[in-house]
Amino acid sequence: MSPSLQPGREVPATARPQGCTNLKLRQLMRRVAQRYDAEVGQVGLKGTQYSLLSYVIKLGPVRPVDLAEAMNVDASTLSRNLKPLIAAGWVTQGAGVDARSRLVQATDAGHEKRAQAQRRWRIAQEGLNAALGPQRVIALHALIDEAMRALDDARA
């Protein structure tokens, strides 16, 4: 385990980051996404579609603007990602409280698809925990949460 991910070990104050953080994060994300995609793909979803369907079920019926905000994506990305879920009959986008608003919600088939995918997601999660070790996963989650807070604070 690297010193920065070992509980109780500090990186020396004189240490300087090496390499491109963006590249390193993208490499890690691709490897992690491949594991999840391989599992949830067995029930016909991509990892990103599973996440979107999960958000719709958790928040729905929900206005697209609120869904986009909750997922931290822009409206055009959300619209593009909803299209295959709507086409498959897992999600509907219908009329909202007035003529200008829309509401997104999961269908019964969408709830069933998510339940199938959730079982595969659990296999991917447990496999990742086994490959990295539970302590590294816990440390990684904490580091990611801390980094996101720091970036949010820097932006504010």
C-alpha positions as semicolon CSV with decimal commas, in nm:
position;residue;x (nm);y (nm);z (nm)
1;M;0,000;0,000;0,000
2;S;0,134;0,345;-0,083
3;P;0,226;0,567;0,212
4;S;-0,058;0,809;0,137
5;L;-0,321;0,536;0,165
6;Q;-0,187;0,374;0,479
7;P;-0,372;0,484;0,791
8;G;-0,148;0,679;1,026
9;R;0,133;0,738;0,772
10;E;0,200;1,087;0,657
11;V;0,364;1,195;0,333
12;P;0,677;1,403;0,404
13;A;0,615;1,778;0,375
14;T;0,895;1,802;0,118
15;A;0,734;1,547;-0,116
16;R;0,612;1,680;-0,450
17;P;0,344;1,518;-0,665
18;Q;0,481;1,346;-0,974
19;G;0,293;1,296;-1,298
20;C;-0,048;1,412;-1,411
21;T;-0,324;1,373;-1,154
22;N;-0,590;1,381;-1,425
23;L;-0,423;1,095;-1,614
24;K;-0,377;0,886;-1,300
25;L;-0,741;0,932;-1,196
26;R;-0,865;0,849;-1,547
27;Q;-0,650;0,533;-1,556
28;L;-0,789;0,422;-1,220
29;M;-1,144;0,510;-1,320
30;R;-1,116;0,308;-1,643
31;R;-0,995;0,001;-1,454
32;V;-1,265;0,031;-1,191
33;A;-1,537;0,102;-1,450
34;Q;-1,434;-0,203;-1,653
35;R;-1,502;-0,425;-1,350
36;Y;-1,846;-0,275;-1,286
37;D;-1,937;-0,268;-1,656
38;A;-1,842;-0,635;-1,693
39;E;-2,082;-0,730;-1,414
40;V;-2,381;-0,504;-1,472
41;G;-2,335;-0,559;-1,846
42;Q;-2,454;-0,914;-1,790
43;V;-2,806;-0,777;-1,740
44;G;-2,788;-0,530;-2,029
45;L;-2,679;-0,209;-1,856
46;K;-2,361;-0,005;-1,857
47;G;-2,227;0,108;-1,521
48;T;-2,331;0,465;-1,595
49;Q;-2,683;0,351;-1,685
50;Y;-2,706;0,156;-1,359
51;S;-2,609;0,470;-1,166
52;L;-2,861;0,684;-1,352
53;L;-3,140;0,430;-1,306
54;S;-3,055;0,409;-0,936
55;Y;-3,079;0,788;-0,900
56;V;-3,411;0,796;-1,083
57;I;-3,550;0,529;-0,851
58;K;-3,413;0,700;-0,542
59;L;-3,535;1,051;-0,632
60;G;-3,822;0,992;-0,872
61;P;-4,051;1,118;-0,985
62;V;-3,800;1,397;-1,028
63;R;-3,754;1,700;-1,251
64;P;-3,461;1,655;-1,491
65;V;-3,296;1,970;-1,355
66;D;-3,302;1,828;-1,002
67;L;-3,176;1,491;-1,122
68;A;-2,889;1,656;-1,310
69;E;-2,797;1,856;-1,002
70;A;-2,805;1,550;-0,776
71;M;-2,580;1,361;-1,017
72;N;-2,355;1,662;-1,077
73;V;-2,400;1,649;-1,456
74;D;-2,520;1,909;-1,702
75;A;-2,865;1,898;-1,857
76;S;-2,746;1,789;-2,203
77;T;-2,546;1,498;-2,059
78;L;-2,846;1,388;-1,855
79;S;-3,078;1,412;-2,157
80;R;-2,838;1,208;-2,372
81;N;-2,797;0,943;-2,098
82;L;-3,172;0,915;-2,035
83;K;-3,255;0,837;-2,400
84;P;-3,148;0,470;-2,398
85;L;-3,324;0,408;-2,065
86;I;-3,643;0,563;-2,203
87;A;-3,611;0,366;-2,529
88;A;-3,571;0,042;-2,332
89;G;-3,885;0,120;-2,132
90;W;-3,705;0,141;-1,797
91;V;-3,769;0,514;-1,748
92;T;-4,042;0,754;-1,855
93;Q;-4,032;1,128;-1,891
94;G;-4,380;1,269;-1,861
95;A;-4,565;1,585;-1,784
96;G;-4,490;1,766;-1,462
97;V;-4,697;1,998;-1,248
98;D;-4,735;2,252;-1,529
99;A;-4,710;2,261;-1,908
100;R;-4,341;2,356;-1,905
101;S;-4,213;2,098;-1,657
102;R;-4,128;1,730;-1,699
103;L;-4,088;1,448;-1,449
104;V;-3,862;1,146;-1,483
105;Q;-3,949;0,820;-1,313
106;A;-3,867;0,451;-1,336
107;T;-4,118;0,204;-1,475
108;D;-4,189;-0,134;-1,318
109;A;-3,949;-0,281;-1,576
110;G;-3,689;-0,023;-1,464
111;H;-3,726;-0,129;-1,103
112;E;-3,679;-0,492;-1,204
113;K;-3,377;-0,409;-1,423
114;R;-3,216;-0,220;-1,137
115;A;-3,275;-0,512;-0,899
116;Q;-3,105;-0,746;-1,146
117;A;-2,816;-0,504;-1,196
118;Q;-2,782;-0,441;-0,824
119;R;-2,700;-0,807;-0,767
120;R;-2,425;-0,785;-1,033
121;W;-2,305;-0,450;-0,891
122;R;-2,261;-0,618;-0,551
123;I;-2,040;-0,885;-0,712
124;A;-1,827;-0,612;-0,873
125;Q;-1,803;-0,422;-0,544
126;E;-1,701;-0,730;-0,348
127;G;-1,447;-0,821;-0,617
128;L;-1,294;-0,474;-0,600
129;N;-1,284;-0,492;-0,219
130;A;-1,104;-0,826;-0,245
131;A;-0,858;-0,705;-0,509
132;L;-0,766;-0,384;-0,326
133;G;-0,827;-0,496;0,031
134;P;-1,097;-0,347;0,255
135;Q;-0,861;-0,106;0,434
136;R;-0,737;0,039;0,104
137;V;-1,095;0,082;-0,020
138;I;-1,194;0,259;0,303
139;A;-0,886;0,483;0,280
140;L;-0,954;0,551;-0,088
141;H;-1,315;0,650;-0,018
142;A;-1,200;0,884;0,261
143;L;-0,933;1,039;0,038
144;I;-1,181;1,093;-0,246
145;D;-1,437;1,252;-0,012
146;E;-1,170;1,476;0,138
147;A;-1,042;1,577;-0,208
148;M;-1,394;1,661;-0,330
149;R;-1,458;1,876;-0,022
150;A;-1,126;2,057;-0,074
151;L;-1,205;2,122;-0,440
152;D;-1,555;2,245;-0,352
153;D;-1,406;2,477;-0,086
154;A;-1,147;2,607;-0,334
155;R;-1,420;2,680;-0,587
156;A;-1,637;2,866;-0,335
